[in-house]
XYZ file of C-alpha atoms in Angstrom:
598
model
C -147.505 -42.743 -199.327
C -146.527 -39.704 -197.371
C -142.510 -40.098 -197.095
C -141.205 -41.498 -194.167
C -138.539 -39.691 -191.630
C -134.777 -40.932 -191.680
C -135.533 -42.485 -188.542
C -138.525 -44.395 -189.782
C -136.651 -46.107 -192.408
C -135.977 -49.438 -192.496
C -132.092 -50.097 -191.909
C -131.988 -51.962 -195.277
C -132.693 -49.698 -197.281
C -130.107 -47.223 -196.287
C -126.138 -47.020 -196.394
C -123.335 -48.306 -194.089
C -121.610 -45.634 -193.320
C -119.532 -47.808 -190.517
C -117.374 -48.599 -193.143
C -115.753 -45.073 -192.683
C -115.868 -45.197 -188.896
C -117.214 -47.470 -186.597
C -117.714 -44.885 -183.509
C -117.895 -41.465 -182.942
C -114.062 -41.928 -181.166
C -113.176 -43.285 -184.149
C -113.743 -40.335 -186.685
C -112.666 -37.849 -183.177
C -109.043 -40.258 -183.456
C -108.955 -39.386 -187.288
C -109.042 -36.048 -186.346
C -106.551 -35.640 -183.961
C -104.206 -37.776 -185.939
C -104.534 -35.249 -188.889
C -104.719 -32.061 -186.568
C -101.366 -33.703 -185.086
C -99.572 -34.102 -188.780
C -100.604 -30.244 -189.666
C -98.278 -29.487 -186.759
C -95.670 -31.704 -188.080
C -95.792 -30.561 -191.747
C -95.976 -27.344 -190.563
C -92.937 -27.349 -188.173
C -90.891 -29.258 -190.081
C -90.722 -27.566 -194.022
C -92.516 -24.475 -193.335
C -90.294 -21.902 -195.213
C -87.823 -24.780 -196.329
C -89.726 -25.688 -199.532
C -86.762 -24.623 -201.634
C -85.316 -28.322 -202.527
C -86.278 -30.953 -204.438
C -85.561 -33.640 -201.621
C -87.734 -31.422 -199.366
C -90.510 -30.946 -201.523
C -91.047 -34.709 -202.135
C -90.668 -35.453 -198.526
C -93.364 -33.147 -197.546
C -95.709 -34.238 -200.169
C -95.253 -37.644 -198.477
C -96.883 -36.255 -195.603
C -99.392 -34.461 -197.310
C -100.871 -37.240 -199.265
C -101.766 -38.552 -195.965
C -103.088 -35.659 -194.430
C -104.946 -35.294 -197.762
C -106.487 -39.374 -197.284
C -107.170 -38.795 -193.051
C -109.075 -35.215 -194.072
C -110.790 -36.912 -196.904
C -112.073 -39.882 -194.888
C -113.323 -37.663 -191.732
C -115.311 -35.028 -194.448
C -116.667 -37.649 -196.212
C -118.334 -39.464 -192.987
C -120.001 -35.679 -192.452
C -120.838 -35.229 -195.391
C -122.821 -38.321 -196.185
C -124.561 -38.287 -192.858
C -125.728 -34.744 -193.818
C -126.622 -35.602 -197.171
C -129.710 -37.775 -196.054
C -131.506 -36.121 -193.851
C -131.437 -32.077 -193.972
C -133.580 -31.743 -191.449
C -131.433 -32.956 -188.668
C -129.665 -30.398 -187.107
C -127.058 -31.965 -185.281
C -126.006 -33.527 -188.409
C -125.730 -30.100 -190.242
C -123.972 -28.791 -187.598
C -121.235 -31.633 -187.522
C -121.000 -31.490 -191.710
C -120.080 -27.640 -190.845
C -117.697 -28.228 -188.177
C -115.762 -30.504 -190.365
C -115.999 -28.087 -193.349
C -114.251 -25.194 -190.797
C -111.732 -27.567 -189.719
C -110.954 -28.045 -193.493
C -110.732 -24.857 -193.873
C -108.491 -23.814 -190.908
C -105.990 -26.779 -191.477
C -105.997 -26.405 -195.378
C -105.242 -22.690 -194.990
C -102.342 -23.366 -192.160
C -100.823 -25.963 -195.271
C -101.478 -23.391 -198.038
C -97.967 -22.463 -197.698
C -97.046 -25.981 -199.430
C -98.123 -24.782 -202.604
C -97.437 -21.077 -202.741
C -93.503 -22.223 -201.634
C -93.193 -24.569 -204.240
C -94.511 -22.662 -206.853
C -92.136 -19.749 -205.975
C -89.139 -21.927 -206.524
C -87.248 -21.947 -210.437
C -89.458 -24.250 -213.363
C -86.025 -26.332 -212.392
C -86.357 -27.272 -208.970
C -89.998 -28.306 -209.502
C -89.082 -29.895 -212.923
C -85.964 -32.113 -210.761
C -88.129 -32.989 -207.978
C -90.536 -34.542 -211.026
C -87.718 -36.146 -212.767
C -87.597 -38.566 -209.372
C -90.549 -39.998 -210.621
C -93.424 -41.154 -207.652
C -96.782 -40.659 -206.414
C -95.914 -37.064 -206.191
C -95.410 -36.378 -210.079
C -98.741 -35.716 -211.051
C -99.142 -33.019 -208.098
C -96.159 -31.192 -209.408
C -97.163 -30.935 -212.619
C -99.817 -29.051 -211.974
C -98.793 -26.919 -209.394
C -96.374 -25.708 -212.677
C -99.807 -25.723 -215.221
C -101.251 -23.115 -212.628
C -97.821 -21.589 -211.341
C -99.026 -18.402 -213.424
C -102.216 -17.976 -211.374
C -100.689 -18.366 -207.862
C -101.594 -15.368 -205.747
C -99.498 -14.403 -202.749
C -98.772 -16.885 -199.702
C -100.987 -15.007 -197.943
C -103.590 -13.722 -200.300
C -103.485 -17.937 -200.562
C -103.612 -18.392 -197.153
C -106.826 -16.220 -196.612
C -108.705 -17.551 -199.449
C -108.607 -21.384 -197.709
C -109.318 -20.161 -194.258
C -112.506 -18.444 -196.264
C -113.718 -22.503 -197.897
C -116.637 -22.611 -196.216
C -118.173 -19.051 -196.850
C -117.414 -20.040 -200.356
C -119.790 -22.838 -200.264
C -122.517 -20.881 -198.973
C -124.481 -20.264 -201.978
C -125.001 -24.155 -202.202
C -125.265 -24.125 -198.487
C -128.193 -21.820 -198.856
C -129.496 -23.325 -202.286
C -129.804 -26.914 -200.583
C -131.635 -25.765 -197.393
C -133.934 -23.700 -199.606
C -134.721 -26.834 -201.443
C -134.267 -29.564 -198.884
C -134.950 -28.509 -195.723
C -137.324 -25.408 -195.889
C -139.519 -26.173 -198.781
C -142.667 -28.535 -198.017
C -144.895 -29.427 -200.473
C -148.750 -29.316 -199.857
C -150.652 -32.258 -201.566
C -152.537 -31.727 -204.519
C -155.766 -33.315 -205.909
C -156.648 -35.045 -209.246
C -158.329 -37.534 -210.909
C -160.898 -37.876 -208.025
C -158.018 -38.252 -205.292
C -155.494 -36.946 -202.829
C -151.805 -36.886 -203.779
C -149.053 -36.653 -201.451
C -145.954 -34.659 -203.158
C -142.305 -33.634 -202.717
C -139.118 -32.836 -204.524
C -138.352 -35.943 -204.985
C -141.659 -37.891 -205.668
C -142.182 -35.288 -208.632
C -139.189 -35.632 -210.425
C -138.990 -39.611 -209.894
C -142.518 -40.668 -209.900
C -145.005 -37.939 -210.763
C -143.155 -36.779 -214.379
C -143.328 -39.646 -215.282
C -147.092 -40.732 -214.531
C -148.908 -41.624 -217.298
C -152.224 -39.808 -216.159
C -152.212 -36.679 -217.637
C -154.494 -35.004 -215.071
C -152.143 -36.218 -212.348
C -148.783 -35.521 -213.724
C -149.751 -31.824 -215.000
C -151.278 -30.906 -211.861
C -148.561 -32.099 -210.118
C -146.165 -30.156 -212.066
C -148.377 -27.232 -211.686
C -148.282 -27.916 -207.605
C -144.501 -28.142 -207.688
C -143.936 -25.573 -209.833
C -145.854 -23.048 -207.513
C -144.018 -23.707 -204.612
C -140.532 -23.459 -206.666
C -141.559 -20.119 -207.765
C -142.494 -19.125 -203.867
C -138.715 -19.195 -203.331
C -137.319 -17.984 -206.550
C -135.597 -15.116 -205.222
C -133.835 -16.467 -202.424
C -132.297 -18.828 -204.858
C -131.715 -16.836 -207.394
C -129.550 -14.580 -204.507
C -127.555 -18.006 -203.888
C -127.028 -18.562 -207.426
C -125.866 -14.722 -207.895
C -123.687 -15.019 -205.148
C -121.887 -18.144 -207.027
C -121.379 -16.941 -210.602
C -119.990 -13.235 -209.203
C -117.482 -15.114 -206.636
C -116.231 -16.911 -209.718
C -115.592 -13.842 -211.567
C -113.918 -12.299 -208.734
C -111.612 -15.421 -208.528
C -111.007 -15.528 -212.439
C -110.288 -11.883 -212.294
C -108.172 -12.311 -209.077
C -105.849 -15.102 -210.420
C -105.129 -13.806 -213.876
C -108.364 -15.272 -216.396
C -109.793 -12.998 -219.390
C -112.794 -14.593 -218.219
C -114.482 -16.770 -215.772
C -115.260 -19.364 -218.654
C -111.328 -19.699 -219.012
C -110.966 -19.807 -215.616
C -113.586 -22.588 -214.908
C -112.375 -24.504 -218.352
C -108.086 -24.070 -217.068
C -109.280 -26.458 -214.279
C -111.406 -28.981 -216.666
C -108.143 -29.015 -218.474
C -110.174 -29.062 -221.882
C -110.059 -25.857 -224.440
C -113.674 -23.121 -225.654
C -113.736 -25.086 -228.527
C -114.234 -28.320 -227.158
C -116.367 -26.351 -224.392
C -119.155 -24.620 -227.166
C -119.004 -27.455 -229.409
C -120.979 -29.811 -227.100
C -123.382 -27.246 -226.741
C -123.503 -25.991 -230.663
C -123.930 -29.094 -232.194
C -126.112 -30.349 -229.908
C -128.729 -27.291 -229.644
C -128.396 -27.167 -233.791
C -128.641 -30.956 -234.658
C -130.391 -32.925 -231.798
C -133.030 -30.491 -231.351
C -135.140 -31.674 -234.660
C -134.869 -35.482 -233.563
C -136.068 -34.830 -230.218
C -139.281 -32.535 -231.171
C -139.786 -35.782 -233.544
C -139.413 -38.136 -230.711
C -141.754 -35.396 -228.105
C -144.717 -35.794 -230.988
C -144.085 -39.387 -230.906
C -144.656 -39.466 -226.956
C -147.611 -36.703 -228.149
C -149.315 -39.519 -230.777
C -148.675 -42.810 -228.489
C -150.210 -41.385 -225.123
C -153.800 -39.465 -227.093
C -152.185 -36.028 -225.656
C -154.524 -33.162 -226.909
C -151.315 -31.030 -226.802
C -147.565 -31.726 -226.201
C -146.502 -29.532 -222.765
C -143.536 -29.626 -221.132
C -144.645 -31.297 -218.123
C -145.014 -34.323 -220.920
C -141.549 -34.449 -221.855
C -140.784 -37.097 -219.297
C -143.560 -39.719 -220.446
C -142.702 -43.463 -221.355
C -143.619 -44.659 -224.933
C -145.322 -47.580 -223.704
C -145.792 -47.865 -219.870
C -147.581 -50.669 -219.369
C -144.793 -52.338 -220.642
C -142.816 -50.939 -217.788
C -142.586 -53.711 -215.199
C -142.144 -53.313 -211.344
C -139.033 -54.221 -210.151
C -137.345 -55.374 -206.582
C -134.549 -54.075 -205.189
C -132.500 -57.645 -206.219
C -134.260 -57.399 -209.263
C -131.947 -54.567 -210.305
C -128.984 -56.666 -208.751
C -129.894 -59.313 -211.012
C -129.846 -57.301 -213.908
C -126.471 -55.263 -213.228
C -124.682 -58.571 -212.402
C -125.584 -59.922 -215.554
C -125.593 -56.776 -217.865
C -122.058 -55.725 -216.203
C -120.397 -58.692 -216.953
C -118.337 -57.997 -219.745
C -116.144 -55.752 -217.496
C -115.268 -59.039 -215.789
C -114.899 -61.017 -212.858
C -113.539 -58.493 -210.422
C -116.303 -55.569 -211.360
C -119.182 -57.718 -211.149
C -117.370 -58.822 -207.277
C -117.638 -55.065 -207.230
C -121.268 -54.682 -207.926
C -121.969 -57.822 -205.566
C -119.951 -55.963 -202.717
C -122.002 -52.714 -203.667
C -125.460 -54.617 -202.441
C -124.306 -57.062 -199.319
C -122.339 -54.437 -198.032
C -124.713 -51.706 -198.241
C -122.618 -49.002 -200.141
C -125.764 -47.941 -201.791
C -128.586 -45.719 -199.308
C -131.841 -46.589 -201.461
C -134.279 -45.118 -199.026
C -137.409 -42.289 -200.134
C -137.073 -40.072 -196.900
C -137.842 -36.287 -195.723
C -134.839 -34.110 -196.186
C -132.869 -36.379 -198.017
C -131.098 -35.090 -201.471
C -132.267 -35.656 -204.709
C -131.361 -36.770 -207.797
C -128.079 -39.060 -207.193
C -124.220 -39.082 -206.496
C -121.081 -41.061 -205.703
C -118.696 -40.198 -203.119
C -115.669 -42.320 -203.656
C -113.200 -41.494 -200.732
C -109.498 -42.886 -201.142
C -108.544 -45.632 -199.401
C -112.244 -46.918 -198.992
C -115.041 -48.148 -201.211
C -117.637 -45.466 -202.544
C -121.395 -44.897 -201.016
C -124.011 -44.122 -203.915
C -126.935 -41.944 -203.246
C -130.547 -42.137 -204.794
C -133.906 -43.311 -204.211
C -135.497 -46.506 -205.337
C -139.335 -45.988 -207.363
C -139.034 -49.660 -208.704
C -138.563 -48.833 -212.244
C -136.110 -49.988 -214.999
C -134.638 -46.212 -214.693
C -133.679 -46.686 -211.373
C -131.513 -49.458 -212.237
C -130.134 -47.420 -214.926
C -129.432 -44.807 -212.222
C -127.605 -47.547 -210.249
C -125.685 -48.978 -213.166
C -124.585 -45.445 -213.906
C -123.478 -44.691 -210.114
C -122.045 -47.736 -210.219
C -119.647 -46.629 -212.708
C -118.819 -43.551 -211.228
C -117.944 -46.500 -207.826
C -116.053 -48.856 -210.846
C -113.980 -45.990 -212.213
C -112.792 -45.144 -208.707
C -112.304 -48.033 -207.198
C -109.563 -48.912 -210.209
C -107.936 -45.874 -210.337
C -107.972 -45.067 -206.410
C -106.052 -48.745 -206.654
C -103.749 -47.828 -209.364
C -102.929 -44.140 -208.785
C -101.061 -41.867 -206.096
C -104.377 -39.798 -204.308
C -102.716 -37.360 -205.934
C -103.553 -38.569 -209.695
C -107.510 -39.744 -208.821
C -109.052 -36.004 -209.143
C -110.210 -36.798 -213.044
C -111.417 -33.840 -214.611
C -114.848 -33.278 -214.652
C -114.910 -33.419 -218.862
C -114.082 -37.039 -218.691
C -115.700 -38.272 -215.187
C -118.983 -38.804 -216.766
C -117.675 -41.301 -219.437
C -117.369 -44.108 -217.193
C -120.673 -43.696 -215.787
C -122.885 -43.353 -218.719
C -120.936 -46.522 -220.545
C -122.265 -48.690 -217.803
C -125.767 -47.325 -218.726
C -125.051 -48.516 -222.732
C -123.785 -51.438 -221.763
C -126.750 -52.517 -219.695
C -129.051 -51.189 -223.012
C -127.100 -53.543 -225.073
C -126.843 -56.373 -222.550
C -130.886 -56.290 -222.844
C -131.458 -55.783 -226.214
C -129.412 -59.279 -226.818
C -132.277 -61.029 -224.389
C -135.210 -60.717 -226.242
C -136.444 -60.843 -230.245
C -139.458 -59.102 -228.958
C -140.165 -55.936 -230.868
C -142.419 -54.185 -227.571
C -139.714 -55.307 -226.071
C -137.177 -54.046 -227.977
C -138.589 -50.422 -228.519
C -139.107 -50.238 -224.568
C -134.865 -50.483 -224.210
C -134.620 -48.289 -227.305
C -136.924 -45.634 -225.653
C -135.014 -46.129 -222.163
C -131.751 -45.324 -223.582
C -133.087 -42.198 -225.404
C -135.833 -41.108 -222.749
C -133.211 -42.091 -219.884
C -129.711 -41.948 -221.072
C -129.527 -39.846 -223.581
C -132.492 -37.457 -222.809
C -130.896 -37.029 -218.890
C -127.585 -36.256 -220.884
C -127.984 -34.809 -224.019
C -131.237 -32.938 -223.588
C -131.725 -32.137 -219.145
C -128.620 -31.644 -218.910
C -127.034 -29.641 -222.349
C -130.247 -27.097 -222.242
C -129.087 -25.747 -218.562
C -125.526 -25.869 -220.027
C -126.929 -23.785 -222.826
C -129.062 -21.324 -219.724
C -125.615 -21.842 -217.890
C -122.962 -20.305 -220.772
C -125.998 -17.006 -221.298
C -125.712 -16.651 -217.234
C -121.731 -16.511 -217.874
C -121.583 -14.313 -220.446
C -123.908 -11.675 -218.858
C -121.714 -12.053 -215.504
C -118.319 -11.672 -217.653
C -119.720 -8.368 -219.321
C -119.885 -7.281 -215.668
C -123.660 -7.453 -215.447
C -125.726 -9.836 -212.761
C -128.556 -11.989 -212.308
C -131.857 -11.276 -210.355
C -135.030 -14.568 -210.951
C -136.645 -12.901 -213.658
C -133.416 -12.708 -215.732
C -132.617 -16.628 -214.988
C -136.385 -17.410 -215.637
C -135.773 -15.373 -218.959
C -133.051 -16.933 -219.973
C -133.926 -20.494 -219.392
C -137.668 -20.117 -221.363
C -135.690 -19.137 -224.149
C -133.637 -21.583 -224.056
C -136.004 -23.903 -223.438
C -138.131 -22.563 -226.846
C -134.990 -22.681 -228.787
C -134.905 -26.282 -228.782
C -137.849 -27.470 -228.592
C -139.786 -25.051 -231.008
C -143.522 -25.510 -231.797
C -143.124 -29.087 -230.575
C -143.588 -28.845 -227.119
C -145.501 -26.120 -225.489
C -144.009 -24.105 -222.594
C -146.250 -23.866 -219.720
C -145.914 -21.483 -216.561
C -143.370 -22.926 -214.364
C -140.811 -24.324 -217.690
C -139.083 -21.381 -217.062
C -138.076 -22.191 -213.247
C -136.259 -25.607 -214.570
C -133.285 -23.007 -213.389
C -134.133 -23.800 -209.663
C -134.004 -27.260 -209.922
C -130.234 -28.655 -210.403
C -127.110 -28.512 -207.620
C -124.500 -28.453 -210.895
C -124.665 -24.995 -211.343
C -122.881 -24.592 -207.494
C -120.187 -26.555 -209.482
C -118.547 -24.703 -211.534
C -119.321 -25.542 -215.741
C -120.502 -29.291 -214.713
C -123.937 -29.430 -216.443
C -122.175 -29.625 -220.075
C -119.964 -32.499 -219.287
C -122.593 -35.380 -219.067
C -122.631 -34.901 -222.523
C -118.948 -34.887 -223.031
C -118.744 -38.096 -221.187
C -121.534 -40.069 -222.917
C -120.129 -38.742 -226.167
C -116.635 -40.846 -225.547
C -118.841 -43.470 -223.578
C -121.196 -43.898 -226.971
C -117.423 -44.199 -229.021
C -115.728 -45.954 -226.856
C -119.301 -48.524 -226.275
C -119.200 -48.722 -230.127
C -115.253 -49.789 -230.111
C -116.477 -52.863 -227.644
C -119.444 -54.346 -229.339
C -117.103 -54.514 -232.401
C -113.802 -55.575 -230.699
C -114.815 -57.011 -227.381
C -111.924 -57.974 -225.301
C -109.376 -55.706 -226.441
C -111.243 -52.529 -226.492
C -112.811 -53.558 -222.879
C -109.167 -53.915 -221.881
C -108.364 -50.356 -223.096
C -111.605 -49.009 -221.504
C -110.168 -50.560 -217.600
C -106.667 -48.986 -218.781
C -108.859 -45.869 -218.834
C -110.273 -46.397 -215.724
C -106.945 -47.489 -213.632
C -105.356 -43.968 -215.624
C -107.257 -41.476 -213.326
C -105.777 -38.369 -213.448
C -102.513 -38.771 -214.606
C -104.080 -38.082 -218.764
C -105.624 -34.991 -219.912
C -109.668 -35.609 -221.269
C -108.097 -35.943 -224.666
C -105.741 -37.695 -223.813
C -108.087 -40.309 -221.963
C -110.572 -40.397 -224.783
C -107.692 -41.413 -227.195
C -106.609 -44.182 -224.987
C -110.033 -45.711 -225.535
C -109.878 -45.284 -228.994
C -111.597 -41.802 -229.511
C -110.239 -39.044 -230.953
C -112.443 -35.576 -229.585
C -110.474 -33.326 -230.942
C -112.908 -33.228 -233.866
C -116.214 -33.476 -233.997
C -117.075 -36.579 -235.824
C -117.312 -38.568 -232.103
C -120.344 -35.951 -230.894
C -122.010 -36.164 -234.456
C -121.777 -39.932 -234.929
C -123.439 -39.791 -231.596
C -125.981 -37.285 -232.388
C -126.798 -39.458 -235.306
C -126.789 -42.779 -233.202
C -129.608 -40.799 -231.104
C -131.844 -40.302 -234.558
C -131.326 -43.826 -235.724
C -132.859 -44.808 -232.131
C -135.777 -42.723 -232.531
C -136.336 -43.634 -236.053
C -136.319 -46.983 -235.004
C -139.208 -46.604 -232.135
C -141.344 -44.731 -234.304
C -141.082 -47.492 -237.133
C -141.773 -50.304 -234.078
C -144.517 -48.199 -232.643
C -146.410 -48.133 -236.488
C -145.988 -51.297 -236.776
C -146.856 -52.204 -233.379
C-alpha cells in the first residue's frame, strides 16, 4: 500500500495529544501565563541574585516557568513530528521554538547571577536542602564555563538558529524527499523512508529487498550534499561552543554534559569494534547459510533467521504480550502500560511526512506520547516495550524528583529502555520448550536488541568519534569525506563477511542522533548496565527489581556511575561491557547449534 496522508488515518491509530491541551485557547492560556511569570521573575530578582534566600525563591518560580514552557513546546512539537508536510504545523513548532528562545534568553540572567556569586553562597543556598539542590549543583560543576551575562544572553535568544542543521536535515529527509516505486520479482513496489527501513530490510526476497535498497539508496545519495552541509554546520557550531566556554576539545565538551569521563567514552566503542565484530561476521554467514544467499551484502544484514516463523501480530497482540512480559516490574507499571494503549499515548500510524524510527517525549507533570509505526511484527513490540521504558523511567522519576533532577544523562537514559526489551526476551523464552521457537527469541534479541544497539548504533558512534576528531584538528566535512569515513568503518567490522555495496557508505544520512550531540554511543552504554543489571534480576528477583525502580525514581539526582552502581553494576571497569559482549556470542553460538540441529 501506498502510505496514507495524516488526515487519512484512522483516529485509532494515532496519539491523543488532548491530554496536553484540550483547545487551541488552552495552549494560547499556557502561554500567557508563562509570558506573564517571565515578567515577574524578571522584575522581581533581576540583579538581586546575590542571596541564598533569593536564589531559592526564584528557582521556585522558575521550576514552573520551566513545567508551563515544557508543556506548550511539547504540544508543538509532537504535532509537528507527524506530519512534515503540513505547514501550518511547522510554522506553529517554530513559533514556539522563538518564544523559547526569547523568554529563555530574557531569564538567562538567573544563571549567569548565580554563578557569579562566592562557591559559599551557592554552597548555603544547597545546604537548605529542596527541589532546587540538584540545579545548584550544577550550575557550580559548569561555573568554570559560564560566559558573560550577556555573551549568555545572546547565545539563548540565538536557540533556534542553533537547531537549524536538524531543522534542515529533517525536511531534507521528511518532507522533500519522495521515493519513486521500484520493480521486482515480477511486480510494482511502493517505497519510502520508512517502509524500507521497517519492512523492506527486512524482506526475505532477495530480489525485492536489494532492489529496494538500491532504490533508496539512490535517492539518499541525490541529496547527500545538502545534508552533509547540515551535518557540517552541527559538528563546527559545537567546536565553536567547546572552544567558546573553555573545552580542549569538543569531545570534552559534549562528554562534561554526559557527566561520564574519555575512558568510559572510547571504551564502548574499543571493545566493541575489537571483540563483537568476529561474533557478528559469524552470526552475518549464519543469516548467509540459512536464507541460500549466493553472497552476504549489506543490504542482508537485516534478514530474520527463520521468517516463516515470524508470526503477524495485532495491535492488542503486542498489548498482550507487554502486559504479561512486563509484569515483574509490578502492579503499578503494567497499570502504566494498560494506560499507554486506552489512552492513546502511543501514535502507531504509517503516514506521509511522519518521522521515523521512534521516540518518547515525556513532559513533566503529564504522561509521555511514544512515536513509531506499527508493521505487525514481533520487533515492533520490542520497539514498544523499549519506548515504553523510556515512558516507565519517566513517569517514576518525574513522580519522585524536583523537574529539576529528571534531565538523566544521556549515558544512562538508554538503560531503562533496553531492560524492558530483555525482559520481554526472557519473559518468552520461559513460554515455550520449543527449540524453533526458542532460536526465533534468541535471534530477536541479537538481530533486534543487540544488533540495533551494539552493532547500528556503535558503528556510527565509531563514523561519529573520526568526524570529531577531524573537526577538533580544525579540519571539516564535505559528503565524500562522511561517505569515506563511514565505508571504512563499515569494512572494519564487518571484514570479508559482508560485502559493501554502493550506497553502505551513505548509512551516514540516515540517523537524527548525530544533531544530538555524542548520543549514538550511549545505546550501548545503556544496554550494557541493562544486560547487568537484567542478569542481577533473573538471579535475585525481587530485590534487585526493587533496586532497578530505586533507579528509575533516582532521575537525575546520581551521576551514570553512580546509577549503574545502585543497580548493582560497577562500569568503572570493563568486565560489565565484556560479560556482555560475551553474553552476545553465547546467543549466537546457541542459534547456530539450534539451526544444525534444526
Amino acid at each position: 500500500m501506498e502510505l496514507l496522508t495524516r488526515k487519512d488515518v484512522p483516529e485509532e491509530l494515532t496519539w491523543d495529544l488532548t491530554a496536553l491541551y484540550k483547545t487551541e485557547a488552552d495552549i494560547k492560556s499556557d502561554v500567557e501565563r508563562v509570558s506573564a511569570l517571565t515578567d515577574k521573575i524578571e522584575s522581581e530578582y533581576k540583579g538581586k541574585l546575590n542571596t541564598p534566600e533569593n536564589i531559592l525563591a526564584c528557582l521556585d518560580l522558575y521550576r514552573e516557568w520551566q513545567q508551563i514552557l515544557w508543556f506548550a513546546a511539547s504540544y508543538r512539537n509532537l504535532a509537528a513530528s507527524v506530519d512534515y508536510n503540513d505547514s501550518k504545523l511547522q510554522e506553529d513548532d517554530e513559533a514556539m521554538s522563538r518564544l523559547c528562545a526569547n523568554l529563555g534568553s530574557r531569564l538567562s540572567f538567573i544563571d549567569s547571577e548565580i554563578t557569579a556569586q562566592p562557591d559559599s553562597v551557592i554552597e548555603s543556598a544547597i545546604a537548605e536542602g529542596g527541589p532546587n539542590c540538584g540545579y545548584l549543583k550544577e550550575l557550580l560543576r559548569w561555573k568554570p564555563h559560564q560566559l558573560e551575562p550577556e555573551t549568555e544572553k545572546v547565545l539563548a535568544a540565538l536557540s533556534p538558529t542553533f537547531g537549524t542543521p536538524y531543522n534542515v536535515y529533517n525536511m531534507a529527509k521528511l518532507a522533500d524527499m519522495r521515493f519513486p516505486g521500484f520493480n521486482a520479482a515480477g511486480e510494482e513496489h511502493p517505497l519510502g523512508y520508512s517502509l524500507f527501513e521497517d519492512k523492506y530490510e527486512y524482506d526475505p526476497r532477495t530480489e525485492v529487498r536489494r532492489e529496494a535498497f538500491r532504490c533508496f539508496s539512490e535517492k539518499l545519495r541525490e541529496y547527500q550534499n545538502v545534508t552533509a552541509a547540515a551535518y557540517q554546520s552541527q559538528v563546527q557550531k559545537e567546536k565553536t561552543m567547546a572552544k567558546l566556554r573553555g573545552f580542549d576539545s569538543v569531545f570534552d565538551y559534549l562528554l562534561f554534559g554526559q557527566n561520564v569521563t574519555r575512558e568510559m567514552y572510547d571504551r564502548q566503542i574499543d571493545l566493541i569494534t575489537e571483540k563483537l565484530a568476529p561474533h557478528m561476521r559469524r552470526y552475518a554467514k549464519l543469516i548467509q547459510k540459512v536464507h541460500g544467499l549466493d553472497k552476504m551484502t549489506y543490504a542482508d544484514l537485516k534478514l530474520p533467521v527463520d521468517p516463516g516463523y515470524a508470526p503477524e501480530l495485532t495491535i492488542e497482540d503486542s498489548r498482550n504480550y507487554i502486559e504479561k512480559g512486563l509484569s515483574i516490574l509490578g502492579e503499578d507499571y503494567v497499570q502504566m502500560v494498560r494506560d499507554a494503549y486506552s489512552e492513546r499515548w502511543v501514535d502507531f500510524a504509517q503516514n506521509q511526512g511522519k518521522s521515523t524510527g521512534g521516540f518518547c517525549a515525556s513532559p513533566y507533570g503529564g504522561h509521555s506520547f511514544i512515536l513509531f509505526s506499527w508493521h505487525g511484527g514481533m520487533s515492533d513490540v520490542f520497539t514498544l516495550a523499549h519506548e515504553l521504558g523510556h515512558a516507565g523511567h519517566f513517569k517514576a522519576c518525574n513522580s519522585a524528583q524536583s523537574i529539576f533532577d529528571t534531565n538523566v544523562s544521556t549515558y544512562f537514559v538508554e538503560a531503562p529502555s533496553t531492560m524492558n526489551e530483555l525482559i520481554m526476551a526472557h519473559y518468552l523464552l520461559k513460554t515455550s520448550d520449543d527449540k524453533r521457537f526458542r532460536r526465533w527469541v534468541l535471534s530477536n534479541m541479537v538481530g533486534n536488541t543487540y544488533y540495533h544497539n551494539f552493532v547500528t548504533h556503535l558503528l556510527e558512534a565509531a563514523y561519529q568519534r573520526e568526524v570529531y576528531k577531524l573537526v577538533d584538528a580544525g579540519g571539516s566535512v564535505q559528503a565524500e569525506t562522511l561517505s569515506a569515513i563511514m565505508g571504512e568503518t563499515l569494512s572494519k567490522f564487518w571484514g570479508d563477511a559482508v560485502e559493501l555495496t554502493p550506497g553502505a557508505e551513505l548509512t551516514w544520512m540516515r540517523q537524527p542522533h548525530y544533531y544530538m550531540g555524542l548520543y549514538s554511543y550511549t545505546y550501548s552504554a545503556g544496554l550494557t548496565v541493562a544486560t547487568a543489571a537484567c542478569r542481577r534480576i533473573e538471579r535475585e528477583g525481587a530485590p534487585a527489581v526493587e533496586d532497578w525502580k530505586q533507579v528509575l525514581r533516582a532521575g537525575s539526582t546520581g551521576t551514570p556511575l553512580e546509577l549503574a552502581q545502585m543497580a548493582g553494576v560497577d562500569i568503572s571497569t570493563d568486565k560489565p561491557l565484556l560479560e556482555t559482549i560475551e553474553a552476545i556470542g553465547g546467543m549466537i553460538d546457541e542459534i547456530c547449534t539450534i539451526t544444525e540441529e534444526l
